[in-house]
mmCIF file of C-alpha atoms in Angstrom:
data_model
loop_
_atom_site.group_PDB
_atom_site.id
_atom_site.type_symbol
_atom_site.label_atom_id
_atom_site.label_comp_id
_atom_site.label_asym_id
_atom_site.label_seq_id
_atom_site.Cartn_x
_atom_site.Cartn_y
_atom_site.Cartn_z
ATOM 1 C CA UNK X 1 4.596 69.148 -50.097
ATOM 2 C CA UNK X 2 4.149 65.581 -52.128
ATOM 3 C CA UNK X 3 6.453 63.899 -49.123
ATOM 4 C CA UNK X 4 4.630 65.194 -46.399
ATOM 5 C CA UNK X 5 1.341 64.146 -48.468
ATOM 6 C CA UNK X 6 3.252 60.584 -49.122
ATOM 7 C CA UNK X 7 4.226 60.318 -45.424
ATOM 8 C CA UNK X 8 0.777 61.077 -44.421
ATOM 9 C CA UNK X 9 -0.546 58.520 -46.721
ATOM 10 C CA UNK X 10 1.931 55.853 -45.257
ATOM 11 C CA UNK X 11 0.977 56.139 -41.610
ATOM 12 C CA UNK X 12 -2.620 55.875 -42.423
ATOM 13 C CA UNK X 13 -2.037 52.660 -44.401
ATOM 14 C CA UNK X 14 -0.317 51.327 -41.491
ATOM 15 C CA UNK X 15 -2.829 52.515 -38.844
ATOM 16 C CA UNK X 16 -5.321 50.451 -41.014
ATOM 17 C CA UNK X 17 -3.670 47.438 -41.204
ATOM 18 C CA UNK X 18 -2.745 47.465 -37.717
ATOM 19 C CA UNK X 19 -6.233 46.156 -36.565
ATOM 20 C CA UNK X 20 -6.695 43.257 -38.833
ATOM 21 C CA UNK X 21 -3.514 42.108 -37.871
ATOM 22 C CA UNK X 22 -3.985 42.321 -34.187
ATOM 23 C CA UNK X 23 -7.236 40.361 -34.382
ATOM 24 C CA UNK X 24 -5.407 37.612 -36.553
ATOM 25 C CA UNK X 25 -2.651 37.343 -33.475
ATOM 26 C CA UNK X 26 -5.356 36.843 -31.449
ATOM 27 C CA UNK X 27 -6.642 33.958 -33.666
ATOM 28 C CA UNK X 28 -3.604 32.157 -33.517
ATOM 29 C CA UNK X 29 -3.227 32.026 -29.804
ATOM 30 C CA UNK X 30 -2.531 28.013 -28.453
ATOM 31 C CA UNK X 31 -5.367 26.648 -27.753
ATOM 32 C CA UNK X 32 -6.690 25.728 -23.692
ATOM 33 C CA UNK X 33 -5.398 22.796 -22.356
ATOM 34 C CA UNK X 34 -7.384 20.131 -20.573
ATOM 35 C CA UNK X 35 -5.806 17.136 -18.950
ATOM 36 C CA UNK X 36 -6.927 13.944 -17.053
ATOM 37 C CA UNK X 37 -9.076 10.941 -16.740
ATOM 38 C CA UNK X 38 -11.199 10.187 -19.045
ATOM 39 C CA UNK X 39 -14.365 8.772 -16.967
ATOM 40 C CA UNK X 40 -17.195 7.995 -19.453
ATOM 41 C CA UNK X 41 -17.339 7.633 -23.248
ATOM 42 C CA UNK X 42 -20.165 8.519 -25.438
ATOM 43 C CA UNK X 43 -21.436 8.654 -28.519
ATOM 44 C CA UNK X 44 -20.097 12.058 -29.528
ATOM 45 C CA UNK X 45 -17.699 12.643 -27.354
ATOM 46 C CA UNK X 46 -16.180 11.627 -24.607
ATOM 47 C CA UNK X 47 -16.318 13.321 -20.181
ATOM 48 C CA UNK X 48 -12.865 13.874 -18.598
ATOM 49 C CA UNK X 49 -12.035 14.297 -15.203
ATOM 50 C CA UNK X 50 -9.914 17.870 -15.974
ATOM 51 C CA UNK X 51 -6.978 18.297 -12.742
ATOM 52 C CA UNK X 52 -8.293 22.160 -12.199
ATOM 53 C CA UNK X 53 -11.696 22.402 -13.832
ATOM 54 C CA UNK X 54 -13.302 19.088 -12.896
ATOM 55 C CA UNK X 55 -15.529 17.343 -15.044
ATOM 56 C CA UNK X 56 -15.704 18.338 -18.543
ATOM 57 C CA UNK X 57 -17.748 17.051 -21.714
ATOM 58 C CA UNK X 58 -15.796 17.211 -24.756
ATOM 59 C CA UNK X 59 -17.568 16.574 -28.111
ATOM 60 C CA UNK X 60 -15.296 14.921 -31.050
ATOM 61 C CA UNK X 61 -16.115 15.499 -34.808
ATOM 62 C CA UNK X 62 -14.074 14.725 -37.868
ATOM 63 C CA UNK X 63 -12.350 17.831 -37.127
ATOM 64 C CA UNK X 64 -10.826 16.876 -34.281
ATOM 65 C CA UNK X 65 -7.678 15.779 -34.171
ATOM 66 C CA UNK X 66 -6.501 12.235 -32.358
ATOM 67 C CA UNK X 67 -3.121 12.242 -31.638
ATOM 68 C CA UNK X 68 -0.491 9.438 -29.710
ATOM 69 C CA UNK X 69 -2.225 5.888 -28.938
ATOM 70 C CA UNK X 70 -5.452 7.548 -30.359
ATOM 71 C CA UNK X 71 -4.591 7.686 -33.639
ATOM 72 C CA UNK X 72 -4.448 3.771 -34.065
ATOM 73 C CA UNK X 73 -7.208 2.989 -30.898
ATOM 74 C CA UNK X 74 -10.133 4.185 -29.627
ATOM 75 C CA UNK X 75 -10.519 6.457 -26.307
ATOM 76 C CA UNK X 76 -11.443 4.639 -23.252
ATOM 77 C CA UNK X 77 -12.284 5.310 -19.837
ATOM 78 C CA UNK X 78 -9.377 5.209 -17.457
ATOM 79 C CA UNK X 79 -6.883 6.506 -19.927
ATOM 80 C CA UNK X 80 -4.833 10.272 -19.404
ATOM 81 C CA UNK X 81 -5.600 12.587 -22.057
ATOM 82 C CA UNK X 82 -4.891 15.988 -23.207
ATOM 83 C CA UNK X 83 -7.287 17.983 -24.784
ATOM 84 C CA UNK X 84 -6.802 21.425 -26.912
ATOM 85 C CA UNK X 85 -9.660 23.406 -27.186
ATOM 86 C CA UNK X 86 -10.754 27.135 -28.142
ATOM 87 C CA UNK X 87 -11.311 28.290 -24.096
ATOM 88 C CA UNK X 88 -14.946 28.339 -24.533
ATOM 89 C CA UNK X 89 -16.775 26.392 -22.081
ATOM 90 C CA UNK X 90 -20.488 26.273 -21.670
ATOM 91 C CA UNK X 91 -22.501 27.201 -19.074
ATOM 92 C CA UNK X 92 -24.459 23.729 -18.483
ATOM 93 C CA UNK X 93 -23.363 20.761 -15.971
ATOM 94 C CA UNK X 94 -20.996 19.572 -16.891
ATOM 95 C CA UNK X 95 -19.436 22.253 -18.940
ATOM 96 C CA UNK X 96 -18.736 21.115 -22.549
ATOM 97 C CA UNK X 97 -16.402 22.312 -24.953
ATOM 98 C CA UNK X 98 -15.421 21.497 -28.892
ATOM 99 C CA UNK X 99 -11.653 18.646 -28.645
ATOM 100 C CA UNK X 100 -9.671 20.441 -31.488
ATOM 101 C CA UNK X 101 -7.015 17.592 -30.596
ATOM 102 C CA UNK X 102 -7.247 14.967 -28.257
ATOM 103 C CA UNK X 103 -3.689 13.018 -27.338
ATOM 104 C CA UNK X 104 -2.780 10.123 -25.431
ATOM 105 C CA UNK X 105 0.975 9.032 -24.468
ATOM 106 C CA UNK X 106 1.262 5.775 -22.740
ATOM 107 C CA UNK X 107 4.735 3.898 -21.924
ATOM 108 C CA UNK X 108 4.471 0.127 -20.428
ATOM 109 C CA UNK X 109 6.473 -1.880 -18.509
ATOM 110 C CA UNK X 110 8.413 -2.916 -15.293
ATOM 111 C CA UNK X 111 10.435 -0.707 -12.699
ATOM 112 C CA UNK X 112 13.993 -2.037 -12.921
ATOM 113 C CA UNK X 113 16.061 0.849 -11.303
ATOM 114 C CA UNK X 114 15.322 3.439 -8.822
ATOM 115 C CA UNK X 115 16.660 6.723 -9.395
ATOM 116 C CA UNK X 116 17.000 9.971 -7.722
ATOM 117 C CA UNK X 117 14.648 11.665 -9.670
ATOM 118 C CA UNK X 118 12.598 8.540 -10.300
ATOM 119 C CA UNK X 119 12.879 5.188 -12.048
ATOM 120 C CA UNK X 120 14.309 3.148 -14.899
ATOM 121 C CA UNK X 121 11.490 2.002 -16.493
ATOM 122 C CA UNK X 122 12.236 -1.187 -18.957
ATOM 123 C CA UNK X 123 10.381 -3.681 -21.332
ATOM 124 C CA UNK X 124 8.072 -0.804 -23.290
ATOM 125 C CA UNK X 125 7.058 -2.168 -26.454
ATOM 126 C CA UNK X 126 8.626 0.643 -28.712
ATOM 127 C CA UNK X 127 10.866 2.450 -26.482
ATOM 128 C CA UNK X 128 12.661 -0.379 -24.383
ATOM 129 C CA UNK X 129 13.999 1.335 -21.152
ATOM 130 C CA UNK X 130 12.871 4.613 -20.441
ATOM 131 C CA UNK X 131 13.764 6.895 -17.240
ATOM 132 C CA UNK X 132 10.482 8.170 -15.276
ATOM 133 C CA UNK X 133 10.807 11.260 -13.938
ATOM 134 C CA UNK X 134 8.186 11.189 -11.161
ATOM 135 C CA UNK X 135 6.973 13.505 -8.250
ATOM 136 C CA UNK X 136 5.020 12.977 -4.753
ATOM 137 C CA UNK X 137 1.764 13.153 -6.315
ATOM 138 C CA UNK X 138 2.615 9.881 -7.823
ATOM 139 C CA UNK X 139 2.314 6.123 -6.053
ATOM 140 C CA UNK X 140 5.119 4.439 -4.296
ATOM 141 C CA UNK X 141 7.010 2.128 -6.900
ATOM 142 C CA UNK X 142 8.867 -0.757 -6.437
ATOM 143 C CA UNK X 143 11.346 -2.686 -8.210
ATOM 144 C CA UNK X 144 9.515 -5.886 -10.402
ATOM 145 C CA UNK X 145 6.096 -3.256 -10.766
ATOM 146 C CA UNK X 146 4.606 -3.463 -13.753
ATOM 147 C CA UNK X 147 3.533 -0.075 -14.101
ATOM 148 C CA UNK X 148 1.905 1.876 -16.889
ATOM 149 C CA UNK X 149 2.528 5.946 -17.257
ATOM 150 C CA UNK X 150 0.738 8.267 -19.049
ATOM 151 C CA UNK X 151 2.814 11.626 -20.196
ATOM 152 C CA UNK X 152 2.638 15.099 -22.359
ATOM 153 C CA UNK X 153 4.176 13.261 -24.987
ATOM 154 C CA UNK X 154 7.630 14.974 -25.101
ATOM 155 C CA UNK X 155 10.476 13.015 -24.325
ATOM 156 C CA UNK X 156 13.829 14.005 -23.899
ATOM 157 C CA UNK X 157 16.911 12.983 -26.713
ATOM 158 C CA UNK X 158 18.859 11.272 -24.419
ATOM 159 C CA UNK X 159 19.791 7.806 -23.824
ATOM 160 C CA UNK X 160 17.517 6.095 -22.544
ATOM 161 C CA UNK X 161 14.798 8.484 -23.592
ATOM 162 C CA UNK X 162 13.349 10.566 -20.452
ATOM 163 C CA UNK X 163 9.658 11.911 -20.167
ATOM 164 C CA UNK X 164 7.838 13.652 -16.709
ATOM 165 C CA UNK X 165 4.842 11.368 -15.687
ATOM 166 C CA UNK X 166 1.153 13.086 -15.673
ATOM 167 C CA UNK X 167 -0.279 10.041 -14.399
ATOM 168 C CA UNK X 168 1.242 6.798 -13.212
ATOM 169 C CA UNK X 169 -1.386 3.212 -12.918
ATOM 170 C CA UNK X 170 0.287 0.686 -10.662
ATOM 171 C CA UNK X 171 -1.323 -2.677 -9.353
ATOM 172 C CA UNK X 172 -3.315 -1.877 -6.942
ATOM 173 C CA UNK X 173 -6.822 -3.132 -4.989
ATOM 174 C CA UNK X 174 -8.659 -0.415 -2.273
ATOM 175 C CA UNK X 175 -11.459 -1.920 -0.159
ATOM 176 C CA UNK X 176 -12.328 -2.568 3.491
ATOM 177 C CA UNK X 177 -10.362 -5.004 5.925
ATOM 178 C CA UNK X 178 -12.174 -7.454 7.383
ATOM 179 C CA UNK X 179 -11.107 -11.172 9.213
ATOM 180 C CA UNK X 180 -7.141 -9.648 9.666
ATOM 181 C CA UNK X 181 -4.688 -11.664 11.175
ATOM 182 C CA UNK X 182 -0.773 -12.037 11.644
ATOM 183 C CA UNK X 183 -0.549 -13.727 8.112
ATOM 184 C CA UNK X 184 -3.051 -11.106 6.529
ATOM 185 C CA UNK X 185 -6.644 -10.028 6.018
ATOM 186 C CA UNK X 186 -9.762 -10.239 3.455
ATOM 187 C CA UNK X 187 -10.552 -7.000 1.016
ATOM 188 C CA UNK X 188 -14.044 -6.628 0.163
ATOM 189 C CA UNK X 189 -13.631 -3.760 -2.753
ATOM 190 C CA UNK X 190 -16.890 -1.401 -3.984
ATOM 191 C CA UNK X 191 -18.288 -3.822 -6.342
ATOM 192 C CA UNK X 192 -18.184 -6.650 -3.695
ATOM 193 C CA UNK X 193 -15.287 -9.139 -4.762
ATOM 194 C CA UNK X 194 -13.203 -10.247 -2.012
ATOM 195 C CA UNK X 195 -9.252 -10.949 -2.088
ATOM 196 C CA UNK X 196 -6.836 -12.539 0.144
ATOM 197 C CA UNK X 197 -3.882 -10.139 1.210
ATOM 198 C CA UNK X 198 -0.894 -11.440 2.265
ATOM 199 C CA UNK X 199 1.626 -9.673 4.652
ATOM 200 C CA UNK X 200 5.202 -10.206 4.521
ATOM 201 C CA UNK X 201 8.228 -8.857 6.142
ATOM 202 C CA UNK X 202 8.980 -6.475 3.448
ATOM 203 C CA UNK X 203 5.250 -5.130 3.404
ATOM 204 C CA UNK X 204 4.760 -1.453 4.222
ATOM 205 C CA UNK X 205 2.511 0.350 6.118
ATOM 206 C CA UNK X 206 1.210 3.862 5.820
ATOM 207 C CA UNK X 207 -1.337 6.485 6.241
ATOM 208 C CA UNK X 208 -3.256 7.894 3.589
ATOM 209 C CA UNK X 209 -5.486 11.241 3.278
ATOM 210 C CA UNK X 210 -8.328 10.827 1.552
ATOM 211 C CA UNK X 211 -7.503 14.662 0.506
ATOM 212 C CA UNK X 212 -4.131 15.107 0.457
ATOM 213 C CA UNK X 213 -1.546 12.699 -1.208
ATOM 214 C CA UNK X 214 1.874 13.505 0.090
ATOM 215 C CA UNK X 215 3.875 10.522 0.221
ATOM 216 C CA UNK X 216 7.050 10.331 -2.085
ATOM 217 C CA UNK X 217 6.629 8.933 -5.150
ATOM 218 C CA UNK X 218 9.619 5.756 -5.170
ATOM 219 C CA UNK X 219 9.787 4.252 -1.967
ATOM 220 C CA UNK X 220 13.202 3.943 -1.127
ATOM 221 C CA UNK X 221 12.728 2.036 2.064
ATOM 222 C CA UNK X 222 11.579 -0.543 0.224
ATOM 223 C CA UNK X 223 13.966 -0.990 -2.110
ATOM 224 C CA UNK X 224 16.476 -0.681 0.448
ATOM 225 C CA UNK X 225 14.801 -3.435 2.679
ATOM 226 C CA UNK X 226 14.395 -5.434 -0.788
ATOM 227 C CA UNK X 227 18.230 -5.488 -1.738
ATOM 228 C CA UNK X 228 18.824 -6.566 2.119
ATOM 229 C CA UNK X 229 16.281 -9.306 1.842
ATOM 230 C CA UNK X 230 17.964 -10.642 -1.181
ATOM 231 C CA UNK X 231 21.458 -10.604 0.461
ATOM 232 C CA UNK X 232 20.356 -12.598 3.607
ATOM 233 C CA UNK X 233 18.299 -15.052 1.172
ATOM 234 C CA UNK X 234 22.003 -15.793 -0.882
ATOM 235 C CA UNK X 235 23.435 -16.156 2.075
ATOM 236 C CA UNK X 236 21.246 -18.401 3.971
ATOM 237 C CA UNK X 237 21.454 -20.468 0.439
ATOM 238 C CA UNK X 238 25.298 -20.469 0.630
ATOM 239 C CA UNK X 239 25.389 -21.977 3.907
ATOM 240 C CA UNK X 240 22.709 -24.735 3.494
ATOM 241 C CA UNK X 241 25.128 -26.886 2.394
ATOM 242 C CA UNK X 242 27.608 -26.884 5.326
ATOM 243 C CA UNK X 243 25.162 -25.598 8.205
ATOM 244 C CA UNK X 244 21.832 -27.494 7.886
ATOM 245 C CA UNK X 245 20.503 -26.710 11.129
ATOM 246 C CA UNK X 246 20.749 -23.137 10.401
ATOM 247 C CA UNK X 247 18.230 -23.155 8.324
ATOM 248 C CA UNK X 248 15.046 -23.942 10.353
ATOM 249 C CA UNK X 249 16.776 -20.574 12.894
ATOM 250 C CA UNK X 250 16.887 -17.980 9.305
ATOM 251 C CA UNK X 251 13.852 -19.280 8.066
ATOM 252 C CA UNK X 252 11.225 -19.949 10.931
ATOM 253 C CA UNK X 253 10.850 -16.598 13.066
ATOM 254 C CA UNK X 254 9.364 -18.631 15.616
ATOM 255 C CA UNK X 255 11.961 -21.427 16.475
ATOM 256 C CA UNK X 256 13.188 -21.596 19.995
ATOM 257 C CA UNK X 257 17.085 -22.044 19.097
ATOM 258 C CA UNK X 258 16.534 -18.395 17.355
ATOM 259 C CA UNK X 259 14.144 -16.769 19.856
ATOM 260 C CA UNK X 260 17.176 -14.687 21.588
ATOM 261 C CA UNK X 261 17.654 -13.184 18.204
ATOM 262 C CA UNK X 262 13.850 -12.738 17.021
ATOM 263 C CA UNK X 263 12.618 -11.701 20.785
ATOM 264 C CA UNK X 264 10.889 -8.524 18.608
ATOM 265 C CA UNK X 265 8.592 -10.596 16.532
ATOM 266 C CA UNK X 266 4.956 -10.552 17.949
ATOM 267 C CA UNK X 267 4.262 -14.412 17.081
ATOM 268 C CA UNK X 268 5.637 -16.691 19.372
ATOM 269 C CA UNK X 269 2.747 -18.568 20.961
ATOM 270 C CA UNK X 270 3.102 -21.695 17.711
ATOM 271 C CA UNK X 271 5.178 -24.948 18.527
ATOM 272 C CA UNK X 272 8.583 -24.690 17.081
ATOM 273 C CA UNK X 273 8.055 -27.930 14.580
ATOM 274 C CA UNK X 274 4.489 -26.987 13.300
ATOM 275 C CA UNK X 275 5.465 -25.221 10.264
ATOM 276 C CA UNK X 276 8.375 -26.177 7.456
ATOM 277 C CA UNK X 277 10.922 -23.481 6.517
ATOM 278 C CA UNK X 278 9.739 -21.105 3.850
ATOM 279 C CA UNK X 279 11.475 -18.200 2.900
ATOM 280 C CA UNK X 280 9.580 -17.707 -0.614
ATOM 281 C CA UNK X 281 7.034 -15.073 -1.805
ATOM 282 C CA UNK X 282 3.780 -16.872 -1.169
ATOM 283 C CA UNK X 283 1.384 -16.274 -4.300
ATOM 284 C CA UNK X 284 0.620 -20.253 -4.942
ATOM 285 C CA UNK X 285 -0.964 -20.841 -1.868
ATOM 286 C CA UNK X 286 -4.359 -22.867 -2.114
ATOM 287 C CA UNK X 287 -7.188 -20.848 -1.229
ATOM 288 C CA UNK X 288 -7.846 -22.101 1.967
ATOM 289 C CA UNK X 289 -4.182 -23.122 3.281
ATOM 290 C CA UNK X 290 -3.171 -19.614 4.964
ATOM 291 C CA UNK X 291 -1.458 -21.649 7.867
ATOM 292 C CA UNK X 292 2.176 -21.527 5.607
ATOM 293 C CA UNK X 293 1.928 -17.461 5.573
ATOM 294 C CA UNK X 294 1.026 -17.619 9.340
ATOM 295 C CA UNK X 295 4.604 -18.767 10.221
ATOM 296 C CA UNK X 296 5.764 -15.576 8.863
ATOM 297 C CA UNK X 297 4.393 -12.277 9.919
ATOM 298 C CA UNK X 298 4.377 -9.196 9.133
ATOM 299 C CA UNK X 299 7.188 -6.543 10.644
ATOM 300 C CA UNK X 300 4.799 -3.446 9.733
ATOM 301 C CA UNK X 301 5.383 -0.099 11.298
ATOM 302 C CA UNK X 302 3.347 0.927 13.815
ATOM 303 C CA UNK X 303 0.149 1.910 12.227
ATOM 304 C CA UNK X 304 -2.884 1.307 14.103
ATOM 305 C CA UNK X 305 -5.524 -0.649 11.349
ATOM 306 C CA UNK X 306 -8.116 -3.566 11.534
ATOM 307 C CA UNK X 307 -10.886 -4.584 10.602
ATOM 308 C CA UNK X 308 -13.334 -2.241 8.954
ATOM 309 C CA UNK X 309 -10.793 -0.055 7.861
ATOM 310 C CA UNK X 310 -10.367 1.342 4.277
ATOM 311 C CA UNK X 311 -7.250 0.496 2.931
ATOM 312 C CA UNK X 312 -4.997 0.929 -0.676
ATOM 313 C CA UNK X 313 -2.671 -2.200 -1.455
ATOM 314 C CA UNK X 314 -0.082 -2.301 -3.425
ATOM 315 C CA UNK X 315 1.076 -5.617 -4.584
ATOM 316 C CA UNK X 316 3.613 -6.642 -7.359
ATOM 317 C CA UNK X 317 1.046 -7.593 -10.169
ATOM 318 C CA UNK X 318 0.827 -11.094 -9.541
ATOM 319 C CA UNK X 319 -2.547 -12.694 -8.076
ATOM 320 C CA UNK X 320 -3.536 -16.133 -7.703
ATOM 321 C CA UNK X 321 -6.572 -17.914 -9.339
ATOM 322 C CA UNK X 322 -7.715 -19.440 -6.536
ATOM 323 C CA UNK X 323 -11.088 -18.270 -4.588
ATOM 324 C CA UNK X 324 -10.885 -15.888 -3.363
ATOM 325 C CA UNK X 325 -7.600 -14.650 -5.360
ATOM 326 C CA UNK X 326 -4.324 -14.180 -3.512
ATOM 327 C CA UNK X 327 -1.763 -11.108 -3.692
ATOM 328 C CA UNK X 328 1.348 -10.463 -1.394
ATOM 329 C CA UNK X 329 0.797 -6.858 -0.377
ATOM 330 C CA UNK X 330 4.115 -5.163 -0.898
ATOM 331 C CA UNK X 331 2.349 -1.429 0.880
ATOM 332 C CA UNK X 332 -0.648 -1.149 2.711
ATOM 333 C CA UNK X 333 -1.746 2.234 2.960
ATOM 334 C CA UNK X 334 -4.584 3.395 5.846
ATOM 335 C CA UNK X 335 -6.769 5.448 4.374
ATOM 336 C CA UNK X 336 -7.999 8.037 6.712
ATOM 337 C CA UNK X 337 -10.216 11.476 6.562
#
């Protein structure tokens, strides 16, 4: 009789605490995540640009924690964040919801390597080379790009270190064409300022949705075309010294002597002698001198673009300071609807 009385007495203890405990499970859950831009600061708080929820006001106390590059600088607009919070989102426009932690992982530097699953990423100021493990969502990234990428913070033990990008910020100007020619065109971006684009034979060309980015992420084209524009530069360099005339037939895509080689090119209406040889990047050019790029144009794919278009450039970082500025467009990208 007292063990079925102590039995009895056991299962109701448990029954009770089984509720309390429950509810503190529930307590303990992770918190939501938020990720994305962050697109306007304020004074208690910050509004993100969330990748499935859209705009989002977070506010920031001293309870919230800052975590990554936060925890030494402030938040800013254009950086990728991740936000924990308790789920609860209000009702208002945007909705807003409490930051319970608000991180920020940022590596800097330049693309050396590309790699099947991305790119070698070297020169970051605490982690030296890192491996970039990117996806299609991503831009197209070339080898010399200084390139900044945002991540989750985890990165893998190995050697060199290896993290998954969220977010990836590349140089890059989008505006609309306008005075284009065989040696380039004039961007005019939103805010009005105007840039001289330069076309080479390595550029790109592409088409863009304005909905839908689907392009691969490291462009291997262009490295390939890269590596093969290096080799012909050596070797035209090699044989300067015994074959002088050959240089004015690698160098000038225009010459006569060459033209049963170069019948492709679509410039061939200049006099052979007008232009000297130059097989450099051109980023030095004065501001109004655009008659050096002429003698080279652009081998672009066939993409049909002019004037009045929208477009996205890529270049390598490097712009001039003359007026307007000057970048060599390494991609040009068409955007369309």
């Amino acid at each position: 009789m007292k063990k079925t009385r102590f039995f009895a007495l056991a299962l109701s203890l448990l029954m009770a605490l089984a509720l309390p405990l429950g509810a503190f499970a529930e307590e303990t859950e992770p918190d939501t995540l938020l990720e994305g831009l962050v697109t306007e600061v304020l004074e208690q708080g910050f509004v993100m640009e969330d990748t499935e929820l859209g705009s989002v006001l977070l506010n920031v106390d001293e309870t919230t924690v800052m975590d990554g590059i936060l925890a030494e600088e402030d938040i800013e607009v254009g950086q990728y964040v991740f936000v924990e919070y308790d789920g609860r989102l209000t009702r208002s426009l945007p909705p807003q919801a409490h930051a319970d932690r608000v991180g920020c992982y940022r590596l800097t530097g330049t693309v050396d390597l590309s790699l099947s699953i991305g790119v070698l990423l070297t020169g970051d100021p605490i982690f030296g080379d890192v491996i970039i493990r990117v996806d299609g969502s991503m831009p197209h990234l070339f080898q010399g790009m200084p390139i900044t990428v945002y991540y989750n913070g985890v990165m893998a033990m190995s050697y060199p270190g290896q993290v998954t990008a969220s977010h990836i910020v590349v140089p890059e100007l989008t505006g609309t064409v306008s005075d284009k020619d065989s040696a380039g065109f004039t961007l005019t971006d939103a805010e009005g300022n105007e840039y001289r684009v330069l076309l080479s034979e390595q550029t790109l060309a592409g088409v863009l949705s304005a909905s839908v980015e689907d392009a691969p992420a490291v462009d291997e084209t262009a490295q390939e075309d890269a590596v093969e524009a290096e080799s012909a530069e050596d070797a035209q360099s090699a044989s300067d010294a015994d074959a002088p005339a050959a240089e004015d037939e690698t160098a000038l895509q225009d010459e006569p002597a060459a033209e049963d080689t170069v019948a492709e090119e679509p410039v061939a209406d200049e006099p052979a002698a007008e232009e000297p040889a130059d097989t450099e990047p051109i980023v030095d050019e004065p501001a109004g001198d655009d008659e050096a790029a002429a003698s080279q144009p652009a081998s672009l794919p066939t993409v049909e673009w002019g004037d009045g278009d929208t477009v996205t450039v890529y270049y390598n970082g490097v712009m001039t300071r003359s007026i307007p500025p000057q970048v060599t467009a390494l991609e040009v990208l068409v955007i369309r609807d």
